[in-house]
Amino acid sequence: MKHQYFGDHRDLFMFDLVLEVLSKTGLRQLTYIPMLTRDNDSEYVLRTEEDQVVAGRDNTVLREYLHTCLSDGKRSIYETEGIFRLPGFNRFTFTLHRLRFQDQSRMQYFLSIPEEDLVDAVILLDPDEGMWSSRVGGEGEKYLRFDEIRHIYETMDPASVLILFEHLPDKGRYESVSRVMQRLKEWVTHGRPPLSISDRRETFFLLTRDNSRQGELERLVRDYETRYGLSLED
């Protein structure tokens, strides 16, 4: 995640989904791990067109906050703290992991997360691009490795929910999501199927360790997809 990425349709989708999970599960804490890297993507253009909003469009409070941040030039990941002062969000505890993410010390980054931040929490892991694959030609700071996901998954308590971000390619979206789902089952969840939800530009994967929590999230994902008409079709 970079400061320059803050405030577009992806954040509306992401934090609206987080609010939905917090509200429907009874969990009281969001632990946000943004994997913050330096702004260096000169070609990136924020998606802010009002007529193209899909996921999260009904969350007027969040939409207006993000719009105000952009209008005021507040392009910073630290503005997420303001989200959790908004009506509806302010009943939850928000913890932001503020360390900068660097490839050469990446495992120390994850080991530095206090265990109490992984208890009774929604845990949001937010890399630049998504999960590492041999297709990307290297690991690098843009990607999240499966051993790092496994560390968080096995450290969090059974009540918690882990949410992962993945940017989708322009073509082969279904194949891309299926590939990540299979690797998460093999390398992280010990066979428990992850859940996914997508707006055809981004996908969020939701991982649980508890059967009843899994059932809650399955219903939540179906309802959320129906509300916003979300689909993964290429």
PDB file of N, CA, C and O in Angstrom, residues 50-97:
ATOM      1  N   GLU A  50     -17.845   9.251  -9.670  1.00  0.00           N
ATOM      2  CA  GLU A  50     -19.026   8.904  -8.888  1.00  0.00           C
ATOM      3  C   GLU A  50     -19.937   7.933  -9.620  1.00  0.00           C
ATOM      4  O   GLU A  50     -20.565   7.066  -9.012  1.00  0.00           O
ATOM      5  N   ASP A  51     -20.019   8.055 -10.954  1.00  0.00           N
ATOM      6  CA  ASP A  51     -20.936   7.203 -11.706  1.00  0.00           C
ATOM      7  C   ASP A  51     -20.405   5.786 -11.891  1.00  0.00           C
ATOM      8  O   ASP A  51     -21.092   4.937 -12.435  1.00  0.00           O
ATOM      9  N   GLN A  52     -19.171   5.534 -11.444  1.00  0.00           N
ATOM     10  CA  GLN A  52     -18.595   4.200 -11.561  1.00  0.00           C
ATOM     11  C   GLN A  52     -18.472   3.484 -10.215  1.00  0.00           C
ATOM     12  O   GLN A  52     -17.892   2.405 -10.126  1.00  0.00           O
ATOM     13  N   VAL A  53     -18.995   4.083  -9.171  1.00  0.00           N
ATOM     14  CA  VAL A  53     -18.962   3.452  -7.851  1.00  0.00           C
ATOM     15  C   VAL A  53     -19.889   2.237  -7.845  1.00  0.00           C
ATOM     16  O   VAL A  53     -21.036   2.323  -8.292  1.00  0.00           O
ATOM     17  N   VAL A  54     -19.393   1.121  -7.356  1.00  0.00           N
ATOM     18  CA  VAL A  54     -20.215  -0.092  -7.253  1.00  0.00           C
ATOM     19  C   VAL A  54     -20.230  -0.543  -5.792  1.00  0.00           C
ATOM     20  O   VAL A  54     -21.129  -0.189  -5.042  1.00  0.00           O
ATOM     21  N   ALA A  55     -19.251  -1.317  -5.379  1.00  0.00           N
ATOM     22  CA  ALA A  55     -19.208  -1.833  -4.017  1.00  0.00           C
ATOM     23  C   ALA A  55     -19.019  -0.689  -3.035  1.00  0.00           C
ATOM     24  O   ALA A  55     -18.094   0.109  -3.158  1.00  0.00           O
ATOM     25  N   GLY A  56     -19.919  -0.597  -2.067  1.00  0.00           N
ATOM     26  CA  GLY A  56     -19.849   0.442  -1.054  1.00  0.00           C
ATOM     27  C   GLY A  56     -20.628   1.697  -1.387  1.00  0.00           C
ATOM     28  O   GLY A  56     -20.627   2.646  -0.589  1.00  0.00           O
ATOM     29  N   ARG A  57     -21.311   1.729  -2.507  1.00  0.00           N
ATOM     30  CA  ARG A  57     -21.968   2.972  -2.932  1.00  0.00           C
ATOM     31  C   ARG A  57     -23.061   3.423  -1.964  1.00  0.00           C
ATOM     32  O   ARG A  57     -23.393   4.610  -1.905  1.00  0.00           O
ATOM     33  N   ASP A  58     -23.638   2.491  -1.186  1.00  0.00           N
ATOM     34  CA  ASP A  58     -24.701   2.861  -0.246  1.00  0.00           C
ATOM     35  C   ASP A  58     -24.161   3.465   1.039  1.00  0.00           C
ATOM     36  O   ASP A  58     -24.943   3.978   1.853  1.00  0.00           O
ATOM     37  N   ASN A  59     -22.845   3.404   1.247  1.00  0.00           N
ATOM     38  CA  ASN A  59     -22.251   3.926   2.473  1.00  0.00           C
ATOM     39  C   ASN A  59     -21.923   5.404   2.275  1.00  0.00           C
ATOM     40  O   ASN A  59     -20.788   5.790   2.004  1.00  0.00           O
ATOM     41  N   THR A  60     -22.941   6.232   2.424  1.00  0.00           N
ATOM     42  CA  THR A  60     -22.796   7.659   2.130  1.00  0.00           C
ATOM     43  C   THR A  60     -21.765   8.327   3.023  1.00  0.00           C
ATOM     44  O   THR A  60     -20.988   9.184   2.563  1.00  0.00           O
ATOM     45  N   VAL A  61     -21.727   7.975   4.294  1.00  0.00           N
ATOM     46  CA  VAL A  61     -20.786   8.595   5.239  1.00  0.00           C
ATOM     47  C   VAL A  61     -19.349   8.342   4.801  1.00  0.00           C
ATOM     48  O   VAL A  61     -18.518   9.259   4.777  1.00  0.00           O
ATOM     49  N   LEU A  62     -19.053   7.114   4.436  1.00  0.00           N
ATOM     50  CA  LEU A  62     -17.696   6.765   4.008  1.00  0.00           C
ATOM     51  C   LEU A  62     -17.370   7.415   2.675  1.00  0.00           C
ATOM     52  O   LEU A  62     -16.255   7.936   2.483  1.00  0.00           O
ATOM     53  N   ARG A  63     -18.305   7.416   1.742  1.00  0.00           N
ATOM     54  CA  ARG A  63     -18.073   8.051   0.441  1.00  0.00           C
ATOM     55  C   ARG A  63     -17.744   9.531   0.597  1.00  0.00           C
ATOM     56  O   ARG A  63     -16.802  10.044  -0.022  1.00  0.00           O
ATOM     57  N   GLU A  64     -18.497  10.220   1.428  1.00  0.00           N
ATOM     58  CA  GLU A  64     -18.271  11.652   1.615  1.00  0.00           C
ATOM     59  C   GLU A  64     -16.936  11.914   2.293  1.00  0.00           C
ATOM     60  O   GLU A  64     -16.246  12.894   1.962  1.00  0.00           O
ATOM     61  N   TYR A  65     -16.550  11.063   3.226  1.00  0.00           N
ATOM     62  CA  TYR A  65     -15.262  11.243   3.901  1.00  0.00           C
ATOM     63  C   TYR A  65     -14.103  11.087   2.913  1.00  0.00           C
ATOM     64  O   TYR A  65     -13.187  11.916   2.877  1.00  0.00           O
ATOM     65  N   LEU A  66     -14.147  10.041   2.107  1.00  0.00           N
ATOM     66  CA  LEU A  66     -13.076   9.816   1.130  1.00  0.00           C
ATOM     67  C   LEU A  66     -13.033  10.946   0.105  1.00  0.00           C
ATOM     68  O   LEU A  66     -11.947  11.390  -0.295  1.00  0.00           O
ATOM     69  N   HIS A  67     -14.191  11.417  -0.317  1.00  0.00           N
ATOM     70  CA  HIS A  67     -14.248  12.533  -1.268  1.00  0.00           C
ATOM     71  C   HIS A  67     -13.618  13.789  -0.665  1.00  0.00           C
ATOM     72  O   HIS A  67     -12.864  14.507  -1.346  1.00  0.00           O
ATOM     73  N   THR A  68     -13.910  14.050   0.604  1.00  0.00           N
ATOM     74  CA  THR A  68     -13.339  15.215   1.271  1.00  0.00           C
ATOM     75  C   THR A  68     -11.821  15.100   1.394  1.00  0.00           C
ATOM     76  O   THR A  68     -11.094  16.086   1.177  1.00  0.00           O
ATOM     77  N   CYS A  69     -11.341  13.911   1.722  1.00  0.00           N
ATOM     78  CA  CYS A  69      -9.888  13.704   1.810  1.00  0.00           C
ATOM     79  C   CYS A  69      -9.216  14.025   0.478  1.00  0.00           C
ATOM     80  O   CYS A  69      -8.188  14.712   0.433  1.00  0.00           O
ATOM     81  N   LEU A  70      -9.795  13.551  -0.608  1.00  0.00           N
ATOM     82  CA  LEU A  70      -9.213  13.811  -1.927  1.00  0.00           C
ATOM     83  C   LEU A  70      -9.298  15.295  -2.283  1.00  0.00           C
ATOM     84  O   LEU A  70      -8.342  15.870  -2.809  1.00  0.00           O
ATOM     85  N   SER A  71     -10.427  15.912  -1.994  1.00  0.00           N
ATOM     86  CA  SER A  71     -10.595  17.333  -2.307  1.00  0.00           C
ATOM     87  C   SER A  71      -9.607  18.199  -1.537  1.00  0.00           C
ATOM     88  O   SER A  71      -9.126  19.220  -2.042  1.00  0.00           O
ATOM     89  N   ASP A  72      -9.283  17.778  -0.309  1.00  0.00           N
ATOM     90  CA  ASP A  72      -8.362  18.535   0.539  1.00  0.00           C
ATOM     91  C   ASP A  72      -6.903  18.128   0.341  1.00  0.00           C
ATOM     92  O   ASP A  72      -6.022  18.620   1.044  1.00  0.00           O
ATOM     93  N   GLY A  73      -6.654  17.206  -0.596  1.00  0.00           N
ATOM     94  CA  GLY A  73      -5.288  16.771  -0.860  1.00  0.00           C
ATOM     95  C   GLY A  73      -4.705  15.866   0.205  1.00  0.00           C
ATOM     96  O   GLY A  73      -3.481  15.751   0.326  1.00  0.00           O
ATOM     97  N   LYS A  74      -5.555  15.196   0.956  1.00  0.00           N
ATOM     98  CA  LYS A  74      -5.081  14.320   2.037  1.00  0.00           C
ATOM     99  C   LYS A  74      -4.898  12.905   1.507  1.00  0.00           C
ATOM    100  O   LYS A  74      -5.694  12.008   1.767  1.00  0.00           O
ATOM    101  N   ARG A  75      -3.848  12.713   0.744  1.00  0.00           N
ATOM    102  CA  ARG A  75      -3.535  11.407   0.149  1.00  0.00           C
ATOM    103  C   ARG A  75      -2.576  10.677   1.079  1.00  0.00           C
ATOM    104  O   ARG A  75      -1.372  10.600   0.843  1.00  0.00           O
ATOM    105  N   SER A  76      -3.089  10.147   2.164  1.00  0.00           N
ATOM    106  CA  SER A  76      -2.238   9.494   3.164  1.00  0.00           C
ATOM    107  C   SER A  76      -2.975   8.329   3.790  1.00  0.00           C
ATOM    108  O   SER A  76      -4.165   8.436   4.146  1.00  0.00           O
ATOM    109  N   ILE A  77      -2.278   7.230   3.954  1.00  0.00           N
ATOM    110  CA  ILE A  77      -2.857   6.057   4.604  1.00  0.00           C
ATOM    111  C   ILE A  77      -3.277   6.365   6.031  1.00  0.00           C
ATOM    112  O   ILE A  77      -4.192   5.750   6.577  1.00  0.00           O
ATOM    113  N   TYR A  78      -2.649   7.371   6.649  1.00  0.00           N
ATOM    114  CA  TYR A  78      -2.976   7.706   8.023  1.00  0.00           C
ATOM    115  C   TYR A  78      -4.363   8.321   8.149  1.00  0.00           C
ATOM    116  O   TYR A  78      -4.915   8.392   9.260  1.00  0.00           O
ATOM    117  N   GLU A  79      -4.947   8.751   7.034  1.00  0.00           N
ATOM    118  CA  GLU A  79      -6.314   9.271   7.067  1.00  0.00           C
ATOM    119  C   GLU A  79      -7.338   8.173   7.352  1.00  0.00           C
ATOM    120  O   GLU A  79      -8.501   8.468   7.616  1.00  0.00           O
ATOM    121  N   THR A  80      -6.910   6.919   7.300  1.00  0.00           N
ATOM    122  CA  THR A  80      -7.831   5.838   7.675  1.00  0.00           C
ATOM    123  C   THR A  80      -8.255   5.955   9.137  1.00  0.00           C
ATOM    124  O   THR A  80      -9.322   5.461   9.516  1.00  0.00           O
ATOM    125  N   GLU A  81      -7.435   6.579   9.962  1.00  0.00           N
ATOM    126  CA  GLU A  81      -7.825   6.771  11.360  1.00  0.00           C
ATOM    127  C   GLU A  81      -9.100   7.604  11.452  1.00  0.00           C
ATOM    128  O   GLU A  81      -9.923   7.398  12.348  1.00  0.00           O
ATOM    129  N   GLY A  82      -9.267   8.555  10.531  1.00  0.00           N
ATOM    130  CA  GLY A  82     -10.482   9.366  10.516  1.00  0.00           C
ATOM    131  C   GLY A  82     -11.723   8.570  10.179  1.00  0.00           C
ATOM    132  O   GLY A  82     -12.830   8.932  10.607  1.00  0.00           O
ATOM    133  N   ILE A  83     -11.571   7.498   9.402  1.00  0.00           N
ATOM    134  CA  ILE A  83     -12.720   6.651   9.072  1.00  0.00           C
ATOM    135  C   ILE A  83     -13.358   6.114  10.345  1.00  0.00           C
ATOM    136  O   ILE A  83     -14.586   6.047  10.468  1.00  0.00           O
ATOM    137  N   PHE A  84     -12.521   5.758  11.322  1.00  0.00           N
ATOM    138  CA  PHE A  84     -13.044   5.132  12.533  1.00  0.00           C
ATOM    139  C   PHE A  84     -13.446   6.145  13.601  1.00  0.00           C
ATOM    140  O   PHE A  84     -13.654   5.798  14.759  1.00  0.00           O
ATOM    141  N   ARG A  85     -13.598   7.400  13.155  1.00  0.00           N
ATOM    142  CA  ARG A  85     -14.281   8.412  13.957  1.00  0.00           C
ATOM    143  C   ARG A  85     -15.640   8.754  13.352  1.00  0.00           C
ATOM    144  O   ARG A  85     -16.374   9.577  13.889  1.00  0.00           O
ATOM    145  N   LEU A  86     -15.972   8.119  12.227  1.00  0.00           N
ATOM    146  CA  LEU A  86     -17.239   8.363  11.545  1.00  0.00           C
ATOM    147  C   LEU A  86     -18.387   7.615  12.224  1.00  0.00           C
ATOM    148  O   LEU A  86     -18.179   6.563  12.836  1.00  0.00           O
ATOM    149  N   PRO A  87     -19.625   8.114  12.114  1.00  0.00           N
ATOM    150  CA  PRO A  87     -20.785   7.368  12.621  1.00  0.00           C
ATOM    151  C   PRO A  87     -20.844   5.969  11.999  1.00  0.00           C
ATOM    152  O   PRO A  87     -20.637   5.800  10.804  1.00  0.00           O
ATOM    153  N   GLY A  88     -21.103   4.997  12.839  1.00  0.00           N
ATOM    154  CA  GLY A  88     -21.138   3.607  12.390  1.00  0.00           C
ATOM    155  C   GLY A  88     -19.809   2.913  12.566  1.00  0.00           C
ATOM    156  O   GLY A  88     -19.752   1.744  12.953  1.00  0.00           O
ATOM    157  N   PHE A  89     -18.721   3.621  12.306  1.00  0.00           N
ATOM    158  CA  PHE A  89     -17.394   3.058  12.490  1.00  0.00           C
ATOM    159  C   PHE A  89     -16.863   3.295  13.902  1.00  0.00           C
ATOM    160  O   PHE A  89     -16.009   2.540  14.385  1.00  0.00           O
ATOM    161  N   ASN A  90     -17.326   4.365  14.565  1.00  0.00           N
ATOM    162  CA  ASN A  90     -16.706   4.796  15.811  1.00  0.00           C
ATOM    163  C   ASN A  90     -17.018   3.902  17.013  1.00  0.00           C
ATOM    164  O   ASN A  90     -16.516   4.143  18.109  1.00  0.00           O
ATOM    165  N   ARG A  91     -17.830   2.875  16.825  1.00  0.00           N
ATOM    166  CA  ARG A  91     -18.071   1.934  17.919  1.00  0.00           C
ATOM    167  C   ARG A  91     -17.037   0.816  17.947  1.00  0.00           C
ATOM    168  O   ARG A  91     -17.081  -0.052  18.827  1.00  0.00           O
ATOM    169  N   PHE A  92     -16.104   0.838  16.981  1.00  0.00           N
ATOM    170  CA  PHE A  92     -15.077  -0.191  16.902  1.00  0.00           C
ATOM    171  C   PHE A  92     -13.701   0.392  17.210  1.00  0.00           C
ATOM    172  O   PHE A  92     -13.444   1.576  16.990  1.00  0.00           O
ATOM    173  N   THR A  93     -12.824  -0.478  17.706  1.00  0.00           N
ATOM    174  CA  THR A  93     -11.438  -0.094  17.964  1.00  0.00           C
ATOM    175  C   THR A  93     -10.632  -0.250  16.688  1.00  0.00           C
ATOM    176  O   THR A  93     -10.767  -1.254  15.975  1.00  0.00           O
ATOM    177  N   PHE A  94      -9.786   0.745  16.407  1.00  0.00           N
ATOM    178  CA  PHE A  94      -8.970   0.719  15.190  1.00  0.00           C
ATOM    179  C   PHE A  94      -7.498   0.763  15.569  1.00  0.00           C
ATOM    180  O   PHE A  94      -7.069   1.656  16.311  1.00  0.00           O
ATOM    181  N   THR A  95      -6.737  -0.204  15.066  1.00  0.00           N
ATOM    182  CA  THR A  95      -5.292  -0.247  15.281  1.00  0.00           C
ATOM    183  C   THR A  95      -4.593  -0.262  13.932  1.00  0.00           C
ATOM    184  O   THR A  95      -4.858  -1.135  13.105  1.00  0.00           O
ATOM    185  N   LEU A  96      -3.722   0.711  13.704  1.00  0.00           N
ATOM    186  CA  LEU A  96      -2.981   0.824  12.452  1.00  0.00           C
ATOM    187  C   LEU A  96      -1.524   0.447  12.689  1.00  0.00           C
ATOM    188  O   LEU A  96      -0.862   1.034  13.547  1.00  0.00           O
ATOM    189  N   HIS A  97      -1.037  -0.539  11.942  1.00  0.00           N
ATOM    190  CA  HIS A  97       0.375  -0.927  12.005  1.00  0.00           C
ATOM    191  C   HIS A  97       1.152   0.050  11.129  1.00  0.00           C
ATOM    192  O   HIS A  97       1.085  -0.009   9.906  1.00  0.00           O
TER     193      HIS A  97
END
